[in-house]
Coordinates of C-alpha atoms in Angstrom, one line a residue:
Chain A
M1 CA 79.5 108.6 104.5
E2 CA 80.7 105.3 103.4
G3 CA 77.2 103.9 103.3
K4 CA 76.0 106.9 101.2
A5 CA 78.9 106.5 98.8
A6 CA 78.2 102.8 98.4
A7 CA 74.5 103.5 97.8
K8 CA 75.4 106.1 95.2
S9 CA 77.7 103.7 93.3
A10 CA 75.4 100.7 93.4
P11 CA 73.2 100.0 90.3
R12 CA 69.5 99.8 90.8
A13 CA 67.7 97.0 89.0
E14 CA 64.0 96.6 88.5
H15 CA 61.4 95.1 86.2
F16 CA 58.6 96.8 84.4
S17 CA 55.5 95.0 83.1
H18 CA 55.0 93.9 79.6
G19 CA 52.2 91.7 78.3
A20 CA 53.9 88.3 77.8
D21 CA 57.5 89.2 78.5
I22 CA 59.6 91.1 81.0
G23 CA 60.9 94.7 81.0
V24 CA 64.4 95.1 82.5
R25 CA 65.5 98.5 83.8
G26 CA 68.8 99.6 85.3
R27 CA 69.3 103.0 87.0
G28 CA 72.5 104.5 88.3
A29 CA 74.5 107.7 88.9
T30 CA 76.5 106.8 85.8
L31 CA 75.6 105.3 82.4
A32 CA 77.8 102.3 83.2
L33 CA 75.9 101.7 86.5
A34 CA 72.6 101.9 84.6
F35 CA 73.9 99.2 82.2
E36 CA 75.0 97.1 85.2
G37 CA 71.6 97.5 86.7
A38 CA 69.9 96.4 83.5
A39 CA 72.1 93.3 83.5
L40 CA 71.1 92.5 87.1
A41 CA 67.5 92.9 86.2
L42 CA 68.0 90.4 83.4
T43 CA 69.3 87.9 86.0
M44 CA 66.4 88.7 88.3
A45 CA 64.0 87.7 85.5
V46 CA 65.5 84.2 85.8
A47 CA 66.5 83.7 89.4
D48 CA 67.3 85.5 92.7
P49 CA 70.8 87.1 92.1
L50 CA 71.6 86.5 95.8
S51 CA 71.6 82.8 95.1
V52 CA 74.2 83.1 92.3
R53 CA 77.8 82.9 93.4
P54 CA 80.2 85.2 91.5
E55 CA 82.8 82.5 91.0
T56 CA 83.8 82.9 87.3
V57 CA 84.3 86.0 85.3
V58 CA 83.4 86.4 81.7
E59 CA 84.6 89.4 79.6
I60 CA 82.3 91.0 77.1
R61 CA 83.1 93.8 74.6
C62 CA 80.5 95.6 72.4
E63 CA 80.5 98.5 70.1
A64 CA 77.4 100.0 68.5
P65 CA 76.3 103.0 66.5
D66 CA 74.3 104.5 69.5
L67 CA 73.7 104.0 73.2
R68 CA 70.4 102.2 72.7
L69 CA 72.0 99.6 70.5
L70 CA 74.9 99.4 72.9
L71 CA 72.5 98.4 75.6
L72 CA 70.9 95.9 73.3
D73 CA 74.3 94.4 72.4
W74 CA 75.4 94.2 76.1
L75 CA 72.2 92.4 77.2
N76 CA 72.2 90.0 74.1
A77 CA 75.9 89.2 74.8
L78 CA 75.0 88.3 78.3
I79 CA 72.1 86.2 77.1
Y80 CA 74.4 84.4 74.7
E81 CA 76.9 83.6 77.5
M82 CA 74.1 82.5 79.8
A83 CA 72.8 80.1 77.1
V84 CA 76.1 78.5 75.9
R85 CA 77.7 78.2 79.3
R86 CA 74.4 77.4 81.1
F87 CA 75.4 80.2 83.4
L88 CA 73.8 82.8 85.6
F89 CA 75.5 86.1 86.5
S90 CA 75.1 88.1 89.7
R91 CA 77.8 90.8 89.6
F92 CA 78.8 93.2 86.8
A93 CA 81.4 95.8 86.0
V94 CA 80.9 98.0 83.0
V95 CA 83.2 100.6 81.5
I96 CA 81.7 102.7 78.6
E97 CA 83.9 105.0 76.5
G98 CA 81.9 106.7 73.8
L99 CA 80.1 103.9 72.1
R100 CA 82.3 101.1 73.2
L101 CA 81.6 98.9 76.2
C102 CA 84.0 96.7 78.1
G103 CA 82.2 94.6 80.6
R104 CA 82.8 91.8 83.1
A105 CA 80.2 89.5 84.5
W106 CA 80.7 87.2 87.4
G107 CA 78.6 84.1 87.9
E108 CA 78.4 80.3 88.0
S109 CA 76.8 77.4 86.3
V110 CA 73.1 77.0 86.7
D111 CA 72.2 74.8 89.7
R112 CA 68.6 73.9 89.1
A113 CA 68.0 73.0 92.7
R114 CA 69.5 76.1 94.2
H115 CA 68.6 78.7 91.6
A116 CA 65.2 77.3 90.5
P117 CA 65.5 79.2 87.3
A118 CA 62.1 80.4 86.1
V119 CA 62.4 81.4 82.5
E120 CA 65.0 81.4 79.7
P121 CA 65.7 84.8 78.2
K122 CA 65.6 84.4 74.4
G123 CA 66.7 87.9 73.4
A124 CA 66.7 91.6 74.3
T125 CA 64.2 93.3 72.1
L126 CA 64.0 96.8 70.5
T127 CA 60.7 97.3 72.3
G128 CA 60.9 99.8 75.1
L129 CA 64.6 100.2 74.4
E130 CA 65.7 103.4 76.0
V131 CA 68.9 104.9 77.4
G132 CA 68.7 108.3 79.0
F133 CA 69.0 110.6 82.0
R134 CA 65.8 110.9 84.0
D135 CA 65.1 112.3 87.5
G136 CA 68.8 112.7 88.2
L137 CA 69.8 109.2 87.2
W138 CA 70.9 107.3 84.1
V139 CA 68.3 104.8 83.0
A140 CA 68.8 101.8 80.6
E141 CA 65.8 99.6 79.8
C142 CA 64.2 97.3 77.3
V143 CA 61.8 94.4 77.0
V144 CA 63.4 90.9 77.1
D145 CA 61.6 88.1 75.3
V146 CA 61.3 85.1 77.6
Chain B
M1 CA 41.1 98.1 74.7
E2 CA 38.8 101.1 73.8
L3 CA 36.4 99.9 71.1
S4 CA 35.1 103.3 70.1
R5 CA 37.7 103.6 67.2
L6 CA 36.6 100.3 65.8
E7 CA 33.8 99.5 63.4
R8 CA 31.9 96.3 64.2
L9 CA 31.6 94.2 61.1
T10 CA 30.2 91.0 62.8
N11 CA 30.0 89.8 66.4
E12 CA 33.6 88.5 66.1
K13 CA 35.1 90.8 63.5
W14 CA 36.1 94.5 63.9
R15 CA 37.8 97.0 61.7
L16 CA 40.2 99.9 62.4
K17 CA 40.0 102.0 59.3
A18 CA 43.3 103.0 57.7
E19 CA 44.4 106.2 59.4
R20 CA 47.6 108.2 59.9
G21 CA 49.9 106.4 57.5
M22 CA 48.3 103.0 57.6
R23 CA 48.4 101.5 54.1
V24 CA 45.6 99.1 54.9
P25 CA 43.0 98.7 57.6
A26 CA 43.4 96.5 60.6
I27 CA 40.9 93.7 61.2
L28 CA 40.6 92.4 64.8
F29 CA 38.9 89.0 65.5
G30 CA 37.2 88.3 68.8
D31 CA 33.9 89.1 70.5
G32 CA 33.5 92.4 72.4
E33 CA 34.5 90.9 75.7
L34 CA 37.8 89.5 74.4
L35 CA 38.6 92.8 72.7
R36 CA 37.7 94.9 75.6
A37 CA 40.1 92.8 77.8
M38 CA 43.0 93.3 75.3
D39 CA 45.7 95.9 76.0
D40 CA 45.4 99.1 74.0
K41 CA 48.9 98.3 72.8
V42 CA 47.5 95.5 70.6
L43 CA 45.6 98.2 68.6
E44 CA 48.7 100.4 68.4
Q45 CA 50.9 97.6 67.3
I46 CA 48.6 96.2 64.6
G47 CA 48.2 99.8 63.4
N48 CA 52.0 100.0 63.1
V49 CA 52.1 96.7 61.1
A50 CA 49.6 98.2 58.7
R51 CA 52.1 101.0 58.0
L52 CA 54.8 98.6 56.6
P53 CA 55.6 98.8 52.9
G54 CA 53.9 96.3 50.5
I55 CA 51.3 95.1 53.0
V56 CA 48.3 93.5 51.3
G57 CA 44.6 93.5 52.2
A58 CA 44.7 94.1 55.9
A59 CA 46.7 93.6 59.1
Y60 CA 45.0 91.0 61.3
T61 CA 44.8 90.1 65.0
M62 CA 43.5 86.7 66.2
P63 CA 41.1 86.4 69.2
D64 CA 44.0 85.4 71.5
A65 CA 46.0 88.6 70.5
H66 CA 48.1 90.3 73.2
W67 CA 50.7 92.9 73.5
G68 CA 54.0 91.7 71.9
Y69 CA 57.1 93.4 70.6
G70 CA 56.6 95.1 67.3
F71 CA 53.9 92.8 66.0
P72 CA 51.3 91.9 68.5
I73 CA 51.3 88.2 69.5
G74 CA 48.4 86.8 67.4
G75 CA 49.2 89.1 64.5
V76 CA 49.0 88.2 60.8
A77 CA 50.2 90.3 57.8
A78 CA 51.0 89.4 54.2
F79 CA 53.4 91.3 51.9
D80 CA 53.8 91.3 48.1
P81 CA 57.4 91.4 46.9
G82 CA 56.3 93.0 43.7
E83 CA 54.9 96.0 45.6
G84 CA 58.0 96.6 47.7
G85 CA 56.8 94.2 50.4
V86 CA 59.1 93.4 53.3
V87 CA 60.0 90.5 55.5
S88 CA 60.3 91.4 59.2
A89 CA 62.4 89.5 61.7
G90 CA 60.2 91.2 64.4
G91 CA 57.2 89.8 62.6
V92 CA 58.4 86.3 63.1
G93 CA 59.9 86.7 66.6
F94 CA 62.7 85.2 68.4
D95 CA 61.2 81.7 68.8
I96 CA 61.1 80.9 65.1
A97 CA 58.7 78.1 64.2
C98 CA 57.5 77.7 67.7
G99 CA 54.6 75.3 67.3
V100 CA 52.6 72.4 68.5
R101 CA 52.5 68.7 67.5
T102 CA 50.0 66.2 68.8
L103 CA 50.5 62.5 69.1
L104 CA 47.6 60.0 69.3
T105 CA 48.0 57.3 71.8
G106 CA 44.8 55.1 71.3
L107 CA 44.9 54.7 75.1
K108 CA 41.9 55.4 77.4
R109 CA 42.1 57.8 80.2
S110 CA 41.6 55.0 82.7
E111 CA 44.8 53.3 81.4
I112 CA 46.7 56.5 82.0
E113 CA 45.2 57.0 85.4
S114 CA 46.5 53.7 86.6
C115 CA 50.1 54.9 86.2
K116 CA 49.8 58.6 85.9
E117 CA 52.2 59.5 88.7
A118 CA 55.0 57.2 87.5
L119 CA 54.4 58.3 83.9
A120 CA 54.7 62.0 84.8
E121 CA 57.9 61.2 86.7
R122 CA 59.5 59.3 83.8
L123 CA 58.5 62.0 81.3
F124 CA 60.0 64.7 83.6
E125 CA 63.2 62.7 83.9
T126 CA 63.4 62.0 80.1
I127 CA 62.3 65.3 78.5
P128 CA 65.0 68.0 79.1
A129 CA 63.0 71.0 80.3
G130 CA 63.8 74.4 81.8
V131 CA 66.8 76.7 82.1
G132 CA 70.1 74.9 82.4
S133 CA 68.8 71.6 80.9
R134 CA 70.9 70.0 78.1
G135 CA 69.8 67.7 75.3
R136 CA 71.4 64.2 75.1
I137 CA 72.2 64.8 71.4
L138 CA 75.3 66.9 70.7
L139 CA 75.7 68.0 67.1
D140 CA 79.0 68.3 65.4
E141 CA 79.4 70.7 62.5
A142 CA 78.4 68.3 59.8
E143 CA 75.3 67.0 61.6
M144 CA 74.3 70.6 62.4
E145 CA 74.4 71.3 58.7
R146 CA 72.3 68.3 57.8
M147 CA 69.8 69.1 60.5
L148 CA 69.4 72.7 59.3
A149 CA 68.9 71.5 55.7
S150 CA 66.7 68.5 56.3
G151 CA 64.7 69.2 59.5
A152 CA 62.5 66.3 60.7
R153 CA 63.7 64.1 57.8
W154 CA 67.2 64.3 59.3
A155 CA 65.8 63.3 62.7
V156 CA 63.9 60.3 61.2
E157 CA 67.0 59.2 59.3
R158 CA 68.9 59.2 62.6
G159 CA 66.2 56.9 64.1
W160 CA 64.2 59.5 66.0
G161 CA 60.8 58.7 64.5
E162 CA 59.1 56.9 61.7
P163 CA 59.0 57.8 58.0
E164 CA 55.2 58.1 58.1
D165 CA 55.6 61.0 60.6
L166 CA 56.9 63.2 57.8
E167 CA 53.7 63.4 55.8
R168 CA 52.0 64.7 59.0
I169 CA 54.3 67.7 59.4
E170 CA 53.9 71.0 57.6
E171 CA 56.2 71.0 54.5
E172 CA 56.6 67.3 55.1
G173 CA 59.1 68.1 57.8
V174 CA 61.6 69.8 55.5
M175 CA 61.3 73.5 54.9
K176 CA 62.5 74.2 51.3
G177 CA 64.7 77.2 50.7
A178 CA 66.7 76.8 53.9
R179 CA 70.1 78.4 53.7
P180 CA 72.2 77.1 56.6
Q181 CA 75.2 79.2 55.3
E182 CA 73.3 82.3 56.5
I183 CA 73.4 81.1 60.2
S184 CA 76.2 82.5 62.3
E185 CA 78.6 80.5 64.4
R186 CA 77.0 81.9 67.5
A187 CA 73.6 80.6 66.6
R188 CA 75.0 77.2 65.9
R189 CA 76.9 77.2 69.1
R190 CA 73.7 78.1 71.0
Q191 CA 72.1 75.1 69.5
E192 CA 74.8 72.5 70.0
A193 CA 73.4 71.0 73.2
E194 CA 69.8 72.0 72.7
M195 CA 68.4 69.4 70.3
G196 CA 65.5 67.6 71.9
T197 CA 64.9 70.1 74.6
L198 CA 61.6 71.7 75.6
G199 CA 62.7 75.1 76.7
S200 CA 60.9 77.2 79.4
G201 CA 58.2 79.8 79.7
N202 CA 55.0 78.7 78.0
H203 CA 56.5 75.6 76.5
Y204 CA 55.2 72.3 77.6
L205 CA 54.5 68.7 77.0
E206 CA 51.0 67.8 78.1
V207 CA 49.1 64.5 78.3
Q208 CA 45.5 65.3 77.6
E209 CA 42.1 63.5 77.4
I210 CA 39.9 64.1 74.4
A211 CA 37.0 65.6 76.4
A212 CA 34.4 66.6 73.8
L213 CA 33.9 66.3 70.1
F214 CA 32.2 69.0 68.0
D215 CA 32.7 67.8 64.4
E216 CA 32.3 64.0 64.2
A217 CA 33.5 63.8 60.5
A218 CA 36.7 65.8 61.1
A219 CA 37.3 64.0 64.4
R220 CA 37.0 60.6 62.7
A221 CA 39.4 61.7 59.9
F222 CA 41.9 62.9 62.5
G223 CA 41.6 59.7 64.6
L224 CA 40.2 61.5 67.6
V225 CA 38.0 59.4 69.9
R226 CA 36.3 60.9 73.0
G227 CA 37.8 59.6 76.2
E228 CA 41.1 58.7 74.5
V229 CA 44.4 60.3 75.3
V230 CA 46.8 62.4 73.2
V231 CA 50.2 64.0 73.9
S232 CA 50.8 67.6 72.8
I233 CA 54.3 69.2 72.6
H234 CA 54.7 73.0 72.4
C235 CA 58.2 74.3 71.7
G236 CA 60.3 75.8 68.9
S237 CA 63.8 76.2 67.4
R238 CA 65.4 76.9 70.7
G239 CA 68.7 78.8 71.0
L240 CA 69.3 78.7 67.3
G241 CA 66.1 80.6 66.5
H242 CA 66.6 83.0 69.3
Q243 CA 70.1 84.0 68.1
I244 CA 68.9 84.3 64.4
G245 CA 66.2 86.6 65.6
T246 CA 68.6 88.7 67.7
E247 CA 71.1 89.1 64.9
F248 CA 68.7 89.9 62.0
L249 CA 66.6 92.2 64.1
R250 CA 69.6 94.4 64.8
E251 CA 70.8 94.2 61.2
M252 CA 67.4 95.0 59.8
A253 CA 66.8 97.9 62.2
L254 CA 70.1 99.5 61.1
A255 CA 69.5 98.8 57.4
A256 CA 65.9 100.1 57.2
P257 CA 66.8 103.7 56.5
A258 CA 69.0 102.7 53.6
F259 CA 66.1 100.8 52.1
G260 CA 63.9 103.9 52.6
I261 CA 61.8 102.0 55.2
R262 CA 60.4 104.3 57.9
L263 CA 59.8 102.0 60.9
P264 CA 56.9 103.1 63.1
D265 CA 58.4 100.9 65.8
L266 CA 62.0 99.9 65.7
E267 CA 61.0 96.3 66.6
L268 CA 59.2 96.0 63.2
A269 CA 62.7 95.9 61.7
S270 CA 62.2 94.8 58.1
A271 CA 64.0 94.5 54.8
P272 CA 62.5 94.3 51.3
L273 CA 61.8 90.8 50.3
S274 CA 63.7 91.4 47.1
S275 CA 66.9 92.6 48.9
L276 CA 69.9 90.5 49.7
L277 CA 69.3 91.0 53.5
G278 CA 65.6 89.9 53.1
E279 CA 66.7 86.8 51.2
R280 CA 69.4 86.0 53.8
Y281 CA 66.9 86.3 56.6
L282 CA 64.4 84.1 54.8
G283 CA 67.1 81.4 54.2
A284 CA 68.2 81.5 57.9
M285 CA 64.6 81.5 59.1
R286 CA 63.7 78.5 57.0
A287 CA 66.7 76.7 58.4
A288 CA 65.4 77.5 61.9
I289 CA 62.0 76.1 60.9
N290 CA 63.9 72.9 60.1
C291 CA 65.5 73.0 63.5
A292 CA 62.1 73.3 65.2
F293 CA 60.8 70.4 63.1
A294 CA 63.8 68.3 64.1
N295 CA 63.5 69.3 67.8
R296 CA 59.8 68.4 68.1
Q297 CA 60.6 65.1 66.2
I298 CA 63.3 64.2 68.8
L299 CA 60.9 65.1 71.6
S300 CA 58.3 62.9 70.1
H301 CA 60.8 60.0 70.0
L302 CA 61.6 60.5 73.7
T303 CA 57.9 60.6 74.5
R304 CA 57.3 57.4 72.6
S305 CA 60.2 55.7 74.4
V306 CA 58.6 56.6 77.8
F307 CA 55.2 55.4 76.8
A308 CA 56.7 52.2 75.5
E309 CA 57.9 51.4 79.1
F310 CA 54.3 51.7 80.4
F311 CA 52.3 50.5 77.4
P312 CA 54.4 48.1 75.3
G313 CA 53.0 48.2 71.8
A314 CA 51.7 51.8 72.0
R315 CA 52.9 53.5 68.8
L316 CA 51.8 57.1 69.3
P317 CA 51.3 58.0 65.7
L318 CA 51.6 61.7 64.8
L319 CA 48.4 63.6 64.2
F320 CA 50.1 66.8 62.9
D321 CA 52.8 69.3 63.6
V322 CA 52.2 73.0 62.9
S323 CA 54.2 76.1 63.7
H324 CA 52.8 79.5 64.8
N325 CA 55.8 81.8 64.4
T326 CA 56.8 81.9 60.7
C327 CA 56.9 83.8 57.4
K328 CA 55.7 81.5 54.6
E329 CA 55.4 82.1 50.8
E330 CA 51.9 81.2 49.9
E331 CA 49.3 81.8 47.2
H332 CA 46.2 83.7 48.3
E333 CA 43.2 85.3 46.6
V334 CA 43.0 89.0 47.2
E335 CA 40.1 90.9 45.7
G336 CA 39.5 88.0 43.2
E337 CA 43.1 87.8 42.1
K338 CA 45.6 85.1 43.1
R339 CA 48.9 86.4 44.4
R340 CA 52.1 85.0 45.8
L341 CA 52.5 86.6 49.2
F342 CA 54.8 86.3 52.2
V343 CA 52.5 85.7 55.2
H344 CA 53.9 86.5 58.6
R345 CA 52.1 84.7 61.4
K346 CA 53.4 85.6 64.9
G347 CA 51.5 83.6 67.5
A348 CA 49.0 82.6 64.8
T349 CA 48.5 79.2 63.1
R350 CA 48.2 78.5 59.5
A351 CA 44.7 77.1 58.9
F352 CA 44.4 75.8 55.4
G353 CA 41.0 74.5 54.4
A354 CA 40.4 71.4 52.2
G355 CA 42.0 71.5 48.8
Q356 CA 44.4 74.4 49.6
E357 CA 47.8 74.1 47.8
G358 CA 50.5 73.1 50.3
L359 CA 48.3 70.9 52.5
P360 CA 49.9 67.6 53.5
A361 CA 48.3 64.7 51.7
P362 CA 46.5 63.2 54.7
F363 CA 44.6 66.4 55.1
A364 CA 43.8 67.3 51.5
A365 CA 40.2 66.4 51.9
T366 CA 39.6 67.7 55.4
G367 CA 41.7 70.7 55.8
Q368 CA 44.6 70.8 58.3
P369 CA 44.4 70.4 62.1
V370 CA 44.9 73.7 64.0
F371 CA 46.1 73.3 67.6
I372 CA 45.1 75.8 70.3
G373 CA 47.2 75.4 73.4
G374 CA 45.6 75.7 76.8
S375 CA 47.4 76.6 80.0
M376 CA 48.0 73.7 82.3
G377 CA 44.6 73.9 84.0
S378 CA 42.5 74.9 81.1
P379 CA 41.4 73.0 78.0
S380 CA 43.3 72.9 74.7
A381 CA 41.5 72.5 71.4
I382 CA 41.9 70.9 68.0
M383 CA 40.3 72.8 65.2
V384 CA 40.3 72.4 61.4
G385 CA 40.9 74.8 58.5
P386 CA 37.7 76.5 57.4
Q387 CA 35.4 75.4 54.4
A388 CA 34.7 78.9 53.2
R389 CA 36.7 80.5 50.4
P390 CA 38.6 82.7 50.4
E391 CA 39.7 82.0 53.9
E392 CA 39.8 84.9 56.5
A393 CA 43.2 86.4 57.4
F394 CA 45.2 84.6 54.8
A395 CA 44.0 81.2 56.2
S396 CA 45.1 81.9 59.8
S397 CA 43.7 81.2 63.2
C398 CA 44.7 81.6 66.8
H399 CA 47.4 79.6 68.6
G400 CA 46.6 79.6 72.3
A401 CA 44.7 81.1 75.1
G402 CA 46.9 84.2 75.0
R403 CA 48.1 86.0 78.2
A404 CA 45.6 88.1 80.1
M405 CA 48.2 89.5 82.5
S406 CA 51.9 90.1 82.8
R407 CA 54.3 87.7 84.5
H408 CA 54.7 90.2 87.3
Q409 CA 51.0 90.4 87.9
A410 CA 50.8 86.6 88.0
L411 CA 53.7 86.4 90.5
R412 CA 51.9 88.9 92.7
R413 CA 48.7 86.8 92.6
W414 CA 49.9 83.2 92.8
R415 CA 52.5 81.0 94.5
G416 CA 53.8 78.1 92.4
S417 CA 53.3 75.6 95.1
E418 CA 49.6 76.6 95.4
V419 CA 49.1 76.4 91.7
V420 CA 50.6 72.9 91.7
A421 CA 48.5 71.8 94.7
E422 CA 45.3 73.3 93.2
L423 CA 45.8 71.5 89.9
R424 CA 46.7 68.2 91.7
A425 CA 43.4 68.5 93.5
R426 CA 41.7 68.6 90.1
G427 CA 43.7 65.5 89.1
I428 CA 46.3 67.4 87.0
I429 CA 49.9 66.6 87.7
V430 CA 52.4 69.4 86.9
K431 CA 56.2 68.8 86.9
S432 CA 58.5 71.7 86.5
P433 CA 62.0 72.6 87.7
S434 CA 60.7 76.0 88.8
L435 CA 57.8 76.9 91.0
R436 CA 58.2 80.5 90.2
G437 CA 57.9 79.6 86.5
V438 CA 54.7 77.7 87.4
A439 CA 53.3 80.8 89.1
E440 CA 54.1 83.0 86.1
E441 CA 52.3 80.5 83.9
A442 CA 49.3 80.0 86.2
P443 CA 46.2 79.1 84.3
G444 CA 44.5 82.3 85.6
A445 CA 47.2 84.4 83.9
Y446 CA 45.7 83.4 80.6
K447 CA 42.5 84.2 78.8
D448 CA 39.6 81.7 78.8
S449 CA 40.9 79.3 76.1
L450 CA 37.4 78.2 75.2
A451 CA 36.3 81.8 74.7
V452 CA 39.2 82.2 72.2
V453 CA 38.4 78.9 70.5
N454 CA 34.7 79.8 70.2
A455 CA 35.5 83.2 68.8
A456 CA 37.8 81.7 66.2
H457 CA 35.0 79.2 65.3
L458 CA 32.3 81.8 65.0
A459 CA 34.6 84.2 63.1
G460 CA 35.2 81.4 60.5
L461 CA 38.9 81.3 61.1
S462 CA 38.8 77.6 61.8
R463 CA 36.2 75.1 63.0
K464 CA 36.0 73.5 66.4
V465 CA 36.7 69.7 66.3
A466 CA 37.6 68.7 69.9
T467 CA 38.6 70.0 73.3
L468 CA 41.4 68.4 75.3
E469 CA 41.6 68.4 79.1
P470 CA 45.0 68.2 80.7
L471 CA 46.0 65.2 82.8
L472 CA 49.7 65.9 83.3
C473 CA 52.0 68.6 82.2
I474 CA 55.8 68.9 82.0
K475 CA 56.7 72.6 82.1
G476 CA 60.0 74.1 81.3

């Protein structure tokens, strides 16, 4: 039972193909989990999240006119923190109330030898930007320019 | 791409007639093979561009076009402010003023071969590249302001380059109309430690041999000698440009309905050129162009310092510096009438022919150099603006080989270590902090760069001058 409960509450992260860039997709039983999954997929575009130690927490707050822009703002806030702190994140906790998001991201400074980061995310785009409920799960996705 | 919807105008020029809300037709450049290999999304995206208000003439794609976001990469479109024309943050992209500059060395390949390994190592140590790298120059508020206003001139005044470099940069290294006050604190913060950094992805510094010449007169004018070596640097406005793109894209997407703009794709977020938002974006984008000029100027200085260690006395004069992600105000002839237009080039290079207004003085008689980047293992090319008038596609040409497959597909097909080993067996040294990054950028993930160059040449977009073979490559 515990295993099933854990699986149900874990975000799923994956990529989808895009010509030159990378599509990030999160799925989960809740909207918040889908947002966490999209954030994890963002890290996966750069490095293996398992190599990133969740040592330091960064708090992020966003508010947007709709859920799609809320996802855009969440991912762009993470990209900004990754850029100015030279950070990678591997663990996320998101609370969404209406169109307000309160998130926490745990990570550490980039270690080029250990993380071997592949690409630098420049920004989350409006291309393929979708938030919705599909096949029994919440899905949050968009293309990230790298 | 399915070609049945296209009308073939010449071997390298195809037209999609204006349909379903398109205000102008779309013109696609490239031979049948290049177009068939393109994703259908290219056609969908350029069709959407043709639906934007105030677009003039046609929406164009270059022979290296591929699926982008909003605009296709390799897309060109011009807008008339007097006809409700727009400026689109998505039409410029996140990496504002990403571009290429090429330095001449006057050195023979044999001279480089004698120290290639050590030279590659020193360049890799000296040029900050890849995720997590930091520049050695930290800008305080006042210096950031000066850099944003004065671009490469600021860098030269600080000792990172020679005054004669400036006349060989678009806009003489200083983009007029920059409005640093339109740039947010977050964008500035993102740039604080990124001056003089290469970035990652498809950005590179490459040492290349001039392998073949196709236009002796233009080659002579550009100082290109077969068998000699050049250095090409491909990068842009770094975090500052990325943040400006992020912020204005969102703002324009939200504001579009109030302007009465119906966006066929949200990523085409636009504002009227005559609006306050449009003017703010243009001011910020122009400051980001200055940031890119300054960044490539500093990288040139670092490159020169490394070459001086190995070849005392080598000056590495600049051939030219040209951006390929911009929106520029230019005069063009449209149906016999000269008009001031705002030309978006996203993954497309300005290709002014001889005598065109706005050409830097050294190229007034020849036309400007146009740089087409290769892909670590494939040739790059130097072209020149066309002789014919009026120029095709608002005087634009291609910018690189263009991706033929996604990063995912590339990762499934290649391992970074194997790519590095294969290139080394061909005498090409690749230095990168990320083997995965190398795999994603494997030469086979790109189109045949020479096919793209030949198509641009035959289409009359620009003329072939020289091809460059890679000797060593620093990848971000």
